[in-house]
Short mmCIF file of C-alpha atoms in Angstrom, two decimals:
data_model
loop_
_atom_site.label_atom_id
_atom_site.label_comp_id
_atom_site.label_asym_id
_atom_site.label_seq_id
_atom_site.Cartn_x
_atom_site.Cartn_y
_atom_site.Cartn_z
CA MET A 1 139.92 122.44 97.99
CA GLU A 2 137.68 119.50 98.87
CA LYS A 3 134.91 118.75 96.42
CA ASN A 4 131.31 119.03 97.60
CA LEU A 5 129.29 116.15 96.13
CA ILE A 6 125.90 117.81 96.60
CA ASP A 7 127.03 120.95 94.76
CA ILE A 8 128.56 118.89 91.96
CA ILE A 9 125.35 116.87 91.55
CA ALA A 10 123.29 120.08 91.41
CA GLN A 11 125.62 121.72 88.90
CA SER A 12 125.65 118.57 86.74
CA GLY A 13 121.86 118.37 86.40
CA ILE A 14 121.55 114.88 87.87
CA VAL A 15 118.02 113.65 88.52
CA GLY A 16 116.47 110.26 89.15
CA ALA A 17 117.05 108.51 85.84
CA GLY A 18 114.64 105.65 86.45
CA GLY A 19 111.51 107.42 87.63
CA ALA A 20 109.93 110.85 87.72
CA GLY A 21 113.22 112.75 87.69
CA PHE A 22 113.49 113.99 91.28
CA PRO A 23 116.58 116.24 91.59
CA THR A 24 119.30 114.07 93.14
CA HIS A 25 121.09 116.88 94.98
CA VAL A 26 117.99 117.24 97.16
CA LYS A 27 117.66 113.50 97.77
CA VAL A 28 121.25 113.00 98.95
CA ASN A 29 121.25 116.12 101.13
CA ALA A 30 120.17 113.97 104.07
CA LYS A 31 121.35 111.37 106.55
CA ALA A 32 120.46 107.71 106.17
CA GLU A 33 121.46 104.31 107.50
CA TYR A 34 121.08 102.49 104.18
CA VAL A 35 121.87 103.34 100.59
CA ILE A 36 120.16 100.95 98.19
CA LEU A 37 121.02 100.68 94.51
CA ASN A 38 117.78 99.86 92.72
CA GLY A 39 119.01 97.46 90.05
CA ALA A 40 115.80 95.48 89.73
CA GLU A 41 114.81 97.02 86.39
CA CYS A 42 111.16 96.95 87.38
CA GLU A 43 109.46 97.01 83.98
CA PRO A 44 109.37 94.10 81.50
CA LEU A 45 111.50 94.36 78.31
CA LEU A 46 113.86 97.08 79.59
CA ARG A 47 117.58 96.22 79.72
CA VAL A 48 119.47 99.42 80.62
CA ASP A 49 120.24 98.87 84.30
CA GLN A 50 121.29 95.23 84.11
CA GLN A 51 123.70 96.02 81.28
CA LEU A 52 125.19 99.09 82.95
CA MET A 53 125.77 97.10 86.15
CA ALA A 54 127.70 94.49 84.17
CA VAL A 55 129.75 96.95 82.12
CA GLU A 56 130.27 99.94 84.43
CA THR A 57 130.60 98.02 87.68
CA LYS A 58 133.59 99.90 89.13
CA LYS A 59 132.12 103.32 88.39
CA ILE A 60 128.82 102.36 89.98
CA LEU A 61 130.55 101.08 93.11
CA GLU A 62 132.59 104.28 93.35
CA GLY A 63 129.44 106.36 92.86
CA LEU A 64 127.72 104.46 95.65
CA LYS A 65 130.74 105.03 97.89
CA LEU A 66 130.41 108.78 97.31
CA ILE A 67 126.73 108.68 98.31
CA LYS A 68 127.50 106.49 101.35
CA GLU A 69 130.08 108.97 102.65
CA THR A 70 127.85 111.97 101.98
CA VAL A 71 124.74 110.64 103.76
CA GLY A 72 126.68 108.88 106.53
CA ALA A 73 125.25 105.45 105.75
CA ASP A 74 126.52 102.27 107.41
CA LYS A 75 125.35 99.95 104.66
CA VAL A 76 125.17 99.96 100.88
CA VAL A 77 123.01 97.24 99.35
CA ILE A 78 122.92 96.50 95.64
CA ALA A 79 119.47 95.06 94.95
CA LEU A 80 119.25 93.23 91.64
CA LYS A 81 117.43 90.22 90.27
CA ASP A 82 118.94 86.80 90.78
CA HIS A 83 119.10 86.04 87.04
CA TYR A 84 121.28 89.07 86.18
CA THR A 85 124.28 86.73 86.04
CA ALA A 86 126.73 89.04 84.26
CA ALA A 87 126.07 91.91 86.67
CA ILE A 88 126.26 89.64 89.73
CA ASN A 89 129.58 88.20 88.60
CA SER A 90 130.99 91.68 87.96
CA PHE A 91 129.95 92.93 91.38
CA ASN A 92 131.24 89.82 93.16
CA GLY A 93 134.65 90.42 91.61
CA LEU A 94 134.94 93.91 93.14
CA ILE A 95 132.56 94.32 96.06
CA GLY A 96 135.00 92.92 98.61
CA GLU A 97 137.01 96.13 98.24
CA TYR A 98 134.14 98.20 99.66
CA GLU A 99 133.37 98.20 103.36
CA GLY A 100 129.69 97.85 104.24
CA PHE A 101 128.67 96.85 100.70
CA SER A 102 126.60 93.77 99.90
CA LEU A 103 124.38 92.25 97.21
CA HIS A 104 120.72 91.42 97.70
CA LEU A 105 119.30 89.08 95.08
CA LEU A 106 115.63 89.61 94.24
CA GLU A 107 113.23 87.13 92.73
CA ASN A 108 111.94 87.89 89.23
CA PHE A 109 108.58 89.40 90.18
CA TYR A 110 106.72 92.62 89.36
CA PRO A 111 107.15 95.28 90.63
CA ALA A 112 110.42 94.38 92.38
CA GLY A 113 111.81 97.79 91.39
CA ASP A 114 109.07 99.79 93.11
CA GLU A 115 111.26 101.59 95.63
CA GLN A 116 108.93 100.88 98.55
CA VAL A 117 108.86 97.20 97.64
CA THR A 118 112.66 97.21 97.29
CA VAL A 119 113.08 98.81 100.71
CA TYR A 120 110.96 96.10 102.30
CA GLU A 121 112.73 93.30 100.44
CA VAL A 122 116.17 94.54 101.51
CA THR A 123 115.59 95.87 105.02
CA GLY A 124 112.25 94.50 106.20
CA ARG A 125 111.21 98.09 106.92
CA ILE A 126 107.89 99.43 105.63
CA VAL A 127 107.75 102.93 104.21
CA PRO A 128 104.70 104.70 105.74
CA GLU A 129 101.65 105.40 103.61
CA GLY A 130 102.32 108.43 101.45
CA GLY A 131 105.93 108.43 102.64
CA ILE A 132 109.39 108.05 101.13
CA PRO A 133 112.26 105.64 101.91
CA LEU A 134 114.06 108.31 103.93
CA ASN A 135 111.25 108.00 106.50
CA VAL A 136 112.77 104.62 107.44
CA GLY A 137 116.41 105.62 107.11
CA VAL A 138 116.93 104.60 103.48
CA ILE A 139 118.01 106.37 100.29
CA VAL A 140 117.26 104.51 97.05
CA SER A 141 119.04 105.43 93.83
CA ASN A 142 118.74 104.25 90.24
CA VAL A 143 121.70 102.62 88.47
CA GLU A 144 122.17 105.29 85.79
CA THR A 145 121.78 108.03 88.40
CA VAL A 146 124.73 106.59 90.35
CA LEU A 147 126.77 106.29 87.15
CA ASN A 148 126.00 109.95 86.42
CA ILE A 149 127.21 110.87 89.92
CA TYR A 150 130.53 109.12 89.26
CA ASN A 151 130.90 110.83 85.88
CA ALA A 152 130.15 114.25 87.37
CA TYR A 153 132.49 113.90 90.36
CA TYR A 154 135.47 112.19 88.76
CA GLU A 155 135.21 113.13 85.09
CA ASP A 156 133.45 116.53 85.21
CA GLN A 157 130.73 115.24 82.92
CA PRO A 158 127.20 116.65 83.40
CA VAL A 159 124.11 114.80 82.21
CA THR A 160 123.88 115.15 78.44
CA ASP A 161 122.66 111.69 77.40
CA SER A 162 120.34 108.89 78.48
CA TYR A 163 120.58 105.13 77.95
CA VAL A 164 117.48 103.78 76.20
CA THR A 165 116.30 100.24 75.34
CA PHE A 166 114.43 99.79 72.03
CA ALA A 167 111.83 97.00 72.11
CA GLY A 168 108.71 95.76 70.39
CA GLU A 169 108.19 96.32 66.68
CA VAL A 170 111.62 97.76 65.86
CA LYS A 171 114.15 96.28 63.48
CA ASN A 172 116.99 96.17 66.01
CA HIS A 173 116.41 95.37 69.66
CA VAL A 174 119.27 97.34 71.15
CA THR A 175 120.20 99.69 73.99
CA MET A 176 121.87 102.98 73.04
CA LYS A 177 123.14 106.11 74.74
CA LEU A 178 121.12 108.93 73.16
CA PRO A 179 121.73 112.69 73.35
CA LEU A 180 119.00 114.56 75.19
CA GLY A 181 116.63 116.47 72.96
CA MET A 182 116.52 114.25 69.88
CA THR A 183 113.00 113.20 68.91
CA VAL A 184 111.49 109.78 69.52
CA GLY A 185 111.03 109.38 65.77
CA GLU A 186 114.70 110.08 65.11
CA ALA A 187 115.69 107.66 67.86
CA LEU A 188 113.59 104.88 66.35
CA GLU A 189 115.38 105.37 63.03
CA LEU A 190 118.68 104.72 64.83
CA ALA A 191 117.26 101.32 65.81
CA GLY A 192 116.51 100.50 62.18
CA GLY A 193 112.98 101.87 62.13
CA VAL A 194 109.55 100.50 62.91
CA THR A 195 108.61 97.08 61.50
CA VAL A 196 104.85 97.03 62.07
CA ASP A 197 102.44 97.58 59.16
CA GLY A 198 99.69 100.04 59.89
CA PRO A 199 99.11 102.36 62.87
CA TYR A 200 101.35 101.95 65.89
CA VAL A 201 101.96 103.47 69.31
CA VAL A 202 105.26 104.30 71.00
CA ILE A 203 105.56 103.81 74.75
CA ASN A 204 108.15 105.95 76.53
CA GLY A 205 109.19 103.80 79.50
CA GLY A 206 108.00 100.31 80.30
CA PRO A 207 104.84 98.57 79.10
CA MET A 208 103.13 98.85 82.50
CA MET A 209 103.72 102.44 83.59
CA GLY A 210 105.16 104.08 80.47
CA LYS A 211 103.41 106.87 78.60
CA HIS A 212 102.14 106.83 75.02
CA VAL A 213 104.08 109.56 73.21
CA PRO A 214 104.09 111.16 69.73
CA LEU A 215 107.08 110.81 67.42
CA ASP A 216 108.05 114.46 67.91
CA SER A 217 108.36 114.11 71.70
CA LYS A 218 111.89 114.35 73.07
CA ILE A 219 114.43 112.06 74.69
CA THR A 220 114.91 113.27 78.27
CA LYS A 221 116.92 112.34 81.35
CA THR A 222 114.20 109.89 82.43
CA THR A 223 113.71 108.07 79.10
CA LYS A 224 114.74 104.45 79.68
CA GLY A 225 112.80 102.61 76.99
CA LEU A 226 110.99 103.09 73.69
CA ILE A 227 108.55 100.27 72.95
CA VAL A 228 106.67 100.13 69.64
CA LEU A 229 103.41 98.17 69.48
CA PRO A 230 100.61 97.97 66.91
CA GLU A 231 97.74 100.25 67.82
CA SER A 232 95.50 97.18 67.85
CA HIS A 233 97.58 95.44 70.53
CA PRO A 234 95.44 94.68 73.63
CA LEU A 235 97.90 96.52 75.88
CA ILE A 236 97.38 99.72 73.91
CA GLN A 237 93.63 99.31 73.77
CA ASP A 238 93.47 98.73 77.54
CA VAL A 239 95.25 101.99 78.31
CA LYS A 240 93.18 103.93 75.78
CA MET A 241 89.84 102.70 77.13
CA ASP A 242 87.81 105.62 78.41
CA ILE A 243 87.15 105.59 82.16
CA SER A 244 83.38 105.87 81.66
CA LYS A 245 83.35 102.84 79.37
CA MET A 246 85.47 100.86 81.82
CA LEU A 247 83.14 101.73 84.71
CA HIS A 248 80.15 100.70 82.62
CA ILE A 249 81.75 97.31 81.94
CA ALA A 250 82.77 96.97 85.59
CA LYS A 251 79.21 97.58 86.73
CA ALA A 252 78.10 94.48 84.86
CA ALA A 253 81.22 92.33 85.06
CA CYS A 254 82.88 92.85 88.45
CA CYS A 255 82.22 89.86 90.70
CA HIS A 256 83.87 91.57 93.69
CA CYS A 257 86.32 88.70 94.18
CA SER A 258 89.11 91.01 95.47
CA LEU A 259 91.83 89.29 93.39
CA CYS A 260 93.05 92.76 92.42
CA THR A 261 93.77 93.57 96.05
CA GLU A 262 95.34 90.15 96.62
CA VAL A 263 98.25 91.05 94.31
CA CYS A 264 98.49 94.81 94.98
CA PRO A 265 102.16 95.39 95.94
CA ARG A 266 101.41 98.33 98.23
CA ASN A 267 98.59 96.44 99.96
CA LEU A 268 100.97 93.52 100.51
CA ILE A 269 103.40 95.70 102.46
CA GLY A 270 100.56 96.80 104.74
CA HIS A 271 99.18 99.96 103.13
CA ARG A 272 95.42 100.45 103.10
CA ILE A 273 95.14 100.65 99.32
CA ALA A 274 92.39 98.21 98.26
CA PRO A 275 91.65 98.19 94.51
CA HIS A 276 88.55 96.01 94.93
CA LYS A 277 87.00 98.73 97.06
CA THR A 278 87.60 101.54 94.58
CA ILE A 279 86.13 99.46 91.74
CA ARG A 280 82.90 99.32 93.77
CA PHE A 281 82.24 102.88 92.69
CA ALA A 282 81.11 101.42 89.37
CA SER A 283 78.40 99.28 90.95
CA TYR A 284 77.45 101.12 94.11
CA GLY A 285 78.82 104.64 93.90
CA HIS A 286 80.86 104.24 97.09
CA LEU A 287 83.37 101.97 98.83
CA CYS A 288 80.76 100.04 100.85
CA ASP A 289 83.10 100.26 103.83
CA GLY A 290 82.59 102.97 106.42
CA SER A 291 86.09 102.48 107.80
CA ASP A 292 87.70 103.64 104.55
CA THR A 293 87.70 106.73 102.39
CA PRO A 294 88.20 107.41 98.68
CA MET A 295 91.52 108.90 99.80
CA ILE A 296 92.97 105.37 99.65
CA ALA A 297 93.33 106.10 95.92
CA PHE A 298 96.30 108.33 96.82
CA LEU A 299 98.17 105.21 97.95
CA CYS A 300 97.99 103.64 94.48
CA SER A 301 101.30 103.64 92.56
CA GLU A 302 99.40 102.86 89.32
CA CYS A 303 101.60 99.86 88.62
CA ARG A 304 98.51 98.35 86.88
CA LEU A 305 99.08 94.87 88.28
CA CYS A 306 95.48 94.82 89.59
CA GLN A 307 94.21 94.72 86.00
CA TYR A 308 96.19 91.61 85.10
CA ALA A 309 95.00 89.74 88.18
CA CYS A 310 91.38 90.50 87.30
CA VAL A 311 89.59 87.64 85.53
CA MET A 312 87.44 90.25 83.74
CA ASN A 313 90.39 92.51 82.79
CA LEU A 314 88.93 95.47 84.71
CA GLN A 315 91.08 98.44 85.65
CA PRO A 316 90.94 99.51 89.31
CA TRP A 317 94.15 101.52 88.79
CA LYS A 318 92.28 103.73 86.33
CA VAL A 319 89.58 104.42 88.92
CA ASN A 320 92.29 105.35 91.43
CA HIS A 321 93.89 107.65 88.85
CA GLU A 322 90.54 109.35 88.21
CA LEU A 323 89.80 109.74 91.93
CA LYS A 324 93.22 111.28 92.56
CA GLY A 325 92.55 113.82 89.82
CA ILE A 326 89.11 114.70 91.18
CA MET A 327 90.41 115.15 94.72
CA ALA A 328 93.39 117.20 93.55
CA LYS A 329 91.07 119.60 91.70
CA GLN A 330 89.13 120.03 94.93
CA GLY A 331 92.30 120.82 96.85
CA ILE A 332 92.20 117.55 98.77
CA ARG A 333 95.60 116.17 99.72
CA ASN A 334 96.52 112.75 101.01
CA SER A 335 96.29 112.57 104.79
CA LEU A 336 96.81 108.80 105.07
CA ASN A 337 100.17 108.19 106.75
CA ASN A 338 99.86 104.98 108.72
CA ALA A 339 103.14 103.25 109.46
CA PRO A 340 102.30 99.52 109.15
CA GLU A 341 104.11 97.25 111.58
CA SER A 342 104.01 94.20 109.35
CA ALA A 343 103.40 93.11 105.78
CA HIS A 344 100.71 90.70 104.64
CA PRO A 345 101.46 87.26 106.16
CA MET A 346 101.07 85.58 102.77
CA ARG A 347 103.03 88.17 100.82
CA GLU A 348 105.81 85.79 99.79
CA TYR A 349 103.25 83.63 97.97
CA LYS A 350 101.52 86.49 96.20
CA LYS A 351 104.43 87.93 94.21
CA TYR A 352 103.52 88.18 90.54
CA PRO A 353 106.11 86.47 88.25
CA ILE A 354 107.48 88.64 85.45
CA LYS A 355 107.28 85.85 82.87
CA LYS A 356 103.59 85.34 83.66
CA LEU A 357 103.02 89.08 83.37
CA ILE A 358 104.82 89.29 80.02
CA ALA A 359 102.67 86.44 78.72
CA ASN A 360 99.49 88.12 80.00
CA LEU A 361 100.53 91.35 78.29
CA GLY A 362 101.06 89.57 74.97
CA LEU A 363 104.72 90.62 74.86
CA SER A 364 106.54 87.27 74.97
CA LYS A 365 107.89 87.53 71.42
CA TYR A 366 109.51 90.88 72.28
CA ASN A 367 111.24 89.59 75.43
CA VAL A 368 114.66 89.30 73.79
CA ALA A 369 118.16 90.62 74.38
CA ALA A 370 118.85 94.27 73.56
CA PRO A 371 122.65 94.61 73.72
CA LEU A 372 124.47 97.89 74.28
CA THR A 373 125.25 99.40 70.88
CA GLU A 374 127.11 102.50 69.74
CA LEU A 375 125.21 105.28 67.98
CA PRO A 376 125.30 104.52 64.23
CA LYS A 377 125.76 108.19 63.32
CA GLU A 378 126.53 111.59 64.80
CA ILE A 379 123.56 113.68 65.87
CA ASP A 380 123.62 117.19 64.43
CA HIS A 381 120.51 118.79 65.92
CA VAL A 382 118.51 118.55 69.15
CA SER A 383 115.71 120.44 70.89
CA ILE A 384 116.28 120.05 74.62
CA PRO A 385 113.31 120.42 77.01
CA CYS A 386 113.86 122.68 80.01
CA GLY A 387 111.50 120.59 82.13
CA GLN A 388 112.97 117.10 82.51
CA HIS A 389 112.48 116.75 86.24
CA ILE A 390 110.09 117.14 89.14
CA GLY A 391 109.76 120.82 90.02
CA ALA A 392 109.78 124.00 87.97
CA PRO A 393 111.27 123.99 84.44
CA ALA A 394 114.80 125.36 84.22
CA VAL A 395 115.23 128.90 82.93
CA PRO A 396 117.33 129.37 79.74
CA CYS A 397 120.64 131.15 80.34
CA VAL A 398 121.68 131.31 76.67
CA ASN A 399 120.45 133.34 73.71
CA VAL A 400 119.71 132.54 70.09
CA GLY A 401 122.96 132.71 68.13
CA ASP A 402 125.20 131.68 71.04
CA THR A 403 127.78 128.97 70.41
CA VAL A 404 127.83 126.17 72.97
CA ALA A 405 129.94 123.09 73.56
CA LYS A 406 128.55 119.75 74.67
CA GLY A 407 128.19 119.90 78.44
CA ASP A 408 127.73 123.67 78.71
CA VAL A 409 124.91 124.86 80.98
CA ILE A 410 122.05 126.18 78.86
CA ALA A 411 119.32 126.47 81.54
CA LYS A 412 119.36 126.84 85.32
CA PRO A 413 116.77 126.21 88.05
CA ALA A 414 114.35 129.06 88.67
CA GLU A 415 115.28 131.15 91.71
CA GLY A 416 114.02 129.50 94.90
CA LYS A 417 112.36 126.64 93.00
CA LEU A 418 113.00 122.91 92.98
CA GLY A 419 114.71 122.04 89.71
CA ALA A 420 117.84 120.92 87.87
CA CYS A 421 120.36 122.37 85.44
CA ILE A 422 120.10 121.52 81.75
CA HIS A 423 123.22 121.08 79.61
CA ALA A 424 123.89 121.06 75.88
CA SER A 425 123.87 117.49 74.56
CA ILE A 426 125.77 118.42 71.36
CA SER A 427 128.11 121.24 70.36
CA GLY A 428 126.68 123.87 68.06
CA THR A 429 124.68 127.07 67.79
CA ILE A 430 121.50 127.98 69.67
CA LYS A 431 118.90 128.19 66.88
CA GLU A 432 115.68 128.68 68.82
CA ILE A 433 114.30 129.02 72.34
CA ALA A 434 110.58 128.28 72.22
CA ASP A 435 107.85 126.07 73.66
CA GLY A 436 109.98 125.16 76.69
CA CYS A 437 112.84 123.82 74.54
CA ILE A 438 116.28 125.01 73.48
CA ALA A 439 117.23 123.99 69.92
CA ILE A 440 120.87 123.45 69.02
CA GLU A 441 122.35 122.73 65.59
CA LYS A 442 125.92 121.78 64.72
#
């Protein structure tokens, strides 16, 4: 009996490992001309994707081949940065065996891994405002997602772990494969513990778009980095600044130079997002442009680059975030869907270098290697969240006292809802089902 890739992906609980966790079985249930592997590793300090591409090259190529055949694509493009030498060499040694496959080398700029930016870089096509890559015949997939597809199809392995880079104020800068459901605090101990004296903050994800999380939060399918910084670090203080305080500062400090818009990656591919207009709300209470609407805030990806182009360190992205929340509460949805015909004519000269960004963020001393490392000890307890993906949380299908093996299904998507299966990340006994989590102990 022929295997059905879409069913296998759904049963294996595979979601986008590098973003918000969109269920992959829905994404690949489509037809596309291009499949793009997003190997840019968008955020500074993270190392997962570049290392997996170098080490698991054959599996990733085979996973891409499966997607290509399923969606009927003509071309598979591996988009990765031109300084990922080990990964490039590994791919060059094997890619000739795969028809329609090619490499696309990206410059080291931020945010090269934004999927809409990646689509433009590779194909020259512009995803419409508020749209997705499929609108222009493209499916984009994260490196670990493709590796998970290979493991599910060929090795019957569902998603039970996530690769995570440890960076910042930790003893050991490493990348490890962690079982889902262990706490952030426990994970940091595996990296030798925190080295900073005094209060600190942990960022789940990258320094630009990651979330500040407590030590008891859980490792999930989308966790790609844990970055520890002193609470006094400017990056932490910037994110914590209250919107009202920022608007008060902007009212006095914004010189309306539009540098924020000059570097906005979505603006540079032709979208109407204009951070300098939304920051005008601080001074004038409106956009001062009758041809635009506050709805342009919906087009903001909140990459935060606008802040680091601003000579006054203002935060247009935070205004966009606030506006999106206000409009959502009023039931207002994005209706901007222009399909730009061309990108900004000077776009090539406005790409923001990663090294410059890292320096601006005050993170240069943390920009070091984080090699793949085995877990230093066996994990004997986890508490696995049922909501690790876009859509409704999965519904537990086990009971307290049940014995489960690693890889067993412990929660399934709610009937008729978008979701993904959840699997046991260790073998043991179900100890508790509470607060949206399923606890397992060896």
